[in-house]
């Protein structure tokens, strides 16, 4: 409640107040508690990632996205690639659902096949805004990624994805780990 602006640890919901604190994102949870670090390094997760990008995996980024019951805001259409481009696109996001992730509480929405398409601009008037700035082709055919708590989702860094607001009375917490092949290097500086 004492936090009034985004910090290097917290992203707040737009309607956050001291009286009604609302957290949108916990940044870098692996540094906040050992259980997140253990999940990040879990052999079963790493084995799956290696099956997709080849042997040798590097962890890139991590966050815990939170949608409070009836409060969690939407996430606009975007490609993770815009946030962390690499020398090649063997880059994935693994989501571990801490709660059931359903349409009612703002599950992930993806445009099938978009990882094979172009990279879209996430800039408007020369400023990075973190969302696709043009009409998203295929958005009308978006597929909801519904998973039960403890299940995982995996999407490619070029996949167009978004999520709706949480309109339910249940929370939606999604732990996101971003991994890349050992030969994929960040273009914007090492993380």
Short mmCIF file of C-alpha atoms in Angstrom, two decimals:
data_model
loop_
_atom_site.label_atom_id
_atom_site.label_comp_id
_atom_site.label_asym_id
_atom_site.label_seq_id
_atom_site.Cartn_x
_atom_site.Cartn_y
_atom_site.Cartn_z
CA UNK A 1 0.00 0.00 0.00
CA UNK A 2 2.93 2.37 0.52
CA UNK A 3 4.01 2.08 -3.14
CA UNK A 4 2.45 4.78 -5.32
CA UNK A 5 4.35 4.29 -8.61
CA UNK A 6 5.87 1.40 -10.55
CA UNK A 7 9.19 0.26 -9.10
CA UNK A 8 11.94 -2.11 -10.17
CA UNK A 9 9.97 -4.84 -8.32
CA UNK A 10 6.28 -3.90 -8.77
CA UNK A 11 4.00 -2.84 -11.63
CA UNK A 12 0.73 -1.49 -10.28
CA UNK A 13 -2.77 -1.67 -11.73
CA UNK A 14 -4.04 1.70 -13.02
CA UNK A 15 -6.64 1.91 -10.20
CA UNK A 16 -4.17 1.04 -7.41
CA UNK A 17 -4.52 3.09 -4.21
CA UNK A 18 -3.00 2.91 -0.74
CA UNK A 19 -6.40 1.89 0.61
CA UNK A 20 -6.89 -0.79 -2.07
CA UNK A 21 -3.48 -1.95 -3.28
CA UNK A 22 -3.58 -3.73 -6.66
CA UNK A 23 -0.49 -5.37 -8.07
CA UNK A 24 -0.31 -6.08 -11.79
CA UNK A 25 3.15 -7.64 -11.95
CA UNK A 26 5.95 -8.82 -9.69
CA UNK A 27 9.16 -8.30 -11.63
CA UNK A 28 11.97 -10.82 -11.35
CA UNK A 29 10.28 -13.11 -8.80
CA UNK A 30 13.26 -15.51 -8.90
CA UNK A 31 15.13 -12.88 -6.88
CA UNK A 32 12.20 -12.42 -4.48
CA UNK A 33 11.77 -16.01 -3.24
CA UNK A 34 13.67 -19.30 -3.66
CA UNK A 35 10.57 -21.24 -4.73
CA UNK A 36 10.38 -19.16 -7.94
CA UNK A 37 14.07 -19.79 -8.61
CA UNK A 38 13.52 -23.54 -8.12
CA UNK A 39 10.63 -23.49 -10.59
CA UNK A 40 12.74 -21.50 -13.09
CA UNK A 41 15.45 -24.16 -12.97
CA UNK A 42 13.12 -27.17 -12.78
CA UNK A 43 14.53 -29.99 -14.94
CA UNK A 44 11.09 -30.92 -16.35
CA UNK A 45 10.56 -27.36 -17.65
CA UNK A 46 14.10 -27.12 -19.03
CA UNK A 47 13.73 -30.50 -20.77
CA UNK A 48 10.59 -29.31 -22.57
CA UNK A 49 12.27 -26.06 -23.63
CA UNK A 50 15.31 -27.97 -24.93
CA UNK A 51 13.03 -30.16 -27.02
CA UNK A 52 11.81 -27.00 -28.74
CA UNK A 53 14.98 -24.89 -29.10
CA UNK A 54 17.73 -27.50 -28.92
CA UNK A 55 20.28 -28.46 -26.28
CA UNK A 56 21.59 -25.68 -24.12
CA UNK A 57 19.12 -23.16 -22.74
CA UNK A 58 19.59 -19.76 -21.16
CA UNK A 59 17.06 -18.07 -18.92
CA UNK A 60 16.24 -14.59 -20.16
CA UNK A 61 13.59 -12.89 -18.05
CA UNK A 62 10.92 -13.74 -15.47
CA UNK A 63 7.81 -12.16 -14.01
CA UNK A 64 4.61 -12.98 -12.19
CA UNK A 65 1.58 -11.45 -13.91
CA UNK A 66 -1.38 -10.96 -11.61
CA UNK A 67 -5.02 -10.26 -12.41
CA UNK A 68 -6.97 -9.58 -9.24
CA UNK A 69 -10.60 -10.76 -9.12
CA UNK A 70 -12.79 -8.29 -11.01
CA UNK A 71 -9.86 -5.86 -11.19
CA UNK A 72 -7.10 -7.30 -13.38
CA UNK A 73 -6.71 -5.22 -16.51
CA UNK A 74 -6.32 -6.36 -20.09
CA UNK A 75 -2.97 -6.81 -21.80
CA UNK A 76 -2.93 -5.42 -25.33
CA UNK A 77 -1.82 -7.40 -28.38
CA UNK A 78 1.93 -7.70 -28.54
CA UNK A 79 4.88 -9.89 -29.45
CA UNK A 80 7.45 -10.57 -26.74
CA UNK A 81 10.13 -10.12 -29.42
CA UNK A 82 9.57 -6.35 -29.23
CA UNK A 83 10.70 -6.40 -25.58
CA UNK A 84 13.73 -8.65 -25.99
CA UNK A 85 14.97 -9.19 -29.56
CA UNK A 86 17.79 -11.71 -29.99
CA UNK A 87 20.24 -12.79 -32.68
CA UNK A 88 17.86 -15.61 -33.60
CA UNK A 89 14.28 -16.37 -32.68
CA UNK A 90 14.77 -19.52 -30.62
CA UNK A 91 13.09 -17.66 -27.77
CA UNK A 92 10.10 -18.93 -25.76
CA UNK A 93 7.91 -17.93 -22.84
CA UNK A 94 6.79 -20.66 -20.46
CA UNK A 95 3.79 -19.77 -18.32
CA UNK A 96 3.09 -21.70 -15.15
CA UNK A 97 -0.49 -21.20 -14.03
CA UNK A 98 -0.78 -20.64 -10.29
CA UNK A 99 -4.56 -20.48 -10.64
CA UNK A 100 -6.93 -21.94 -13.20
CA UNK A 101 -6.50 -19.69 -16.23
CA UNK A 102 -9.83 -19.44 -18.04
CA UNK A 103 -11.52 -16.94 -20.33
CA UNK A 104 -13.51 -15.49 -17.42
CA UNK A 105 -10.38 -14.49 -15.50
CA UNK A 106 -8.38 -13.22 -18.45
CA UNK A 107 -6.47 -16.17 -19.89
CA UNK A 108 -3.85 -15.81 -22.57
CA UNK A 109 -5.17 -15.30 -26.12
CA UNK A 110 -2.98 -16.22 -29.09
CA UNK A 111 -3.20 -15.84 -32.86
CA UNK A 112 -2.35 -19.31 -34.20
CA UNK A 113 0.56 -19.36 -36.64
CA UNK A 114 1.53 -15.74 -35.98
CA UNK A 115 5.00 -16.85 -34.81
CA UNK A 116 5.73 -17.57 -38.49
CA UNK A 117 4.63 -14.13 -39.63
CA UNK A 118 6.11 -10.65 -39.50
CA UNK A 119 7.31 -8.72 -36.48
CA UNK A 120 4.99 -5.77 -35.89
CA UNK A 121 5.88 -2.33 -34.67
CA UNK A 122 5.26 -1.56 -31.01
CA UNK A 123 6.05 2.15 -31.45
CA UNK A 124 3.79 5.13 -31.85
CA UNK A 125 5.08 8.57 -32.81
CA UNK A 126 8.64 7.35 -32.24
CA UNK A 127 7.90 6.05 -28.72
CA UNK A 128 7.79 2.42 -27.56
CA UNK A 129 4.30 1.66 -26.21
CA UNK A 130 4.58 -2.09 -25.66
CA UNK A 131 1.67 -3.04 -27.90
CA UNK A 132 1.08 -3.60 -31.60
CA UNK A 133 0.07 -0.26 -33.06
CA UNK A 134 -1.81 -1.54 -36.11
CA UNK A 135 -4.78 -3.81 -36.58
CA UNK A 136 -3.79 -7.33 -35.52
CA UNK A 137 -4.38 -9.73 -38.40
CA UNK A 138 -6.11 -12.87 -37.20
CA UNK A 139 -7.22 -11.38 -33.87
CA UNK A 140 -10.79 -12.35 -34.72
CA UNK A 141 -9.59 -15.98 -34.74
CA UNK A 142 -7.62 -15.75 -31.49
CA UNK A 143 -7.55 -18.92 -29.43
CA UNK A 144 -7.93 -18.81 -25.65
CA UNK A 145 -5.23 -20.77 -23.82
CA UNK A 146 -7.13 -22.21 -20.88
CA UNK A 147 -5.08 -24.25 -18.42
CA UNK A 148 -5.61 -25.57 -14.93
CA UNK A 149 -3.47 -24.47 -11.99
CA UNK A 150 0.00 -26.06 -12.14
CA UNK A 151 -0.33 -26.50 -15.91
CA UNK A 152 1.95 -24.73 -18.37
CA UNK A 153 1.63 -22.81 -21.59
CA UNK A 154 4.46 -22.17 -24.03
CA UNK A 155 4.54 -19.56 -26.74
CA UNK A 156 7.16 -18.32 -29.17
CA UNK A 157 8.51 -14.77 -28.79
CA UNK A 158 7.00 -13.78 -32.15
CA UNK A 159 3.50 -15.07 -31.30
CA UNK A 160 0.85 -12.35 -31.25
CA UNK A 161 -0.85 -12.60 -27.88
CA UNK A 162 -2.96 -10.61 -25.44
CA UNK A 163 -5.37 -11.18 -22.56
CA UNK A 164 -8.73 -9.79 -21.53
CA UNK A 165 -9.50 -8.27 -18.13
CA UNK A 166 -10.37 -10.51 -15.20
CA UNK A 167 -14.15 -10.33 -14.98
CA UNK A 168 -14.45 -13.21 -12.52
CA UNK A 169 -14.24 -13.38 -8.75
CA UNK A 170 -11.15 -15.62 -8.98
CA UNK A 171 -7.54 -14.44 -9.23
CA UNK A 172 -5.38 -15.21 -12.25
CA UNK A 173 -1.68 -15.49 -11.48
CA UNK A 174 0.69 -16.58 -14.24
CA UNK A 175 4.38 -17.10 -13.58
CA UNK A 176 6.28 -16.38 -16.80
CA UNK A 177 9.78 -17.62 -17.54
CA UNK A 178 11.47 -16.58 -20.75
CA UNK A 179 14.10 -18.91 -22.18
CA UNK A 180 16.27 -18.89 -25.27
CA UNK A 181 18.62 -21.23 -27.09
CA UNK A 182 22.23 -21.02 -25.98
CA UNK A 183 23.18 -19.37 -29.31
CA UNK A 184 20.48 -16.67 -29.11
CA UNK A 185 21.99 -13.46 -27.75
CA UNK A 186 20.10 -10.32 -26.73
CA UNK A 187 20.35 -7.48 -29.25
CA UNK A 188 19.62 -4.85 -26.61
CA UNK A 189 22.32 -5.86 -24.12
CA UNK A 190 22.76 -8.90 -21.94
CA UNK A 191 20.17 -9.45 -19.24
#
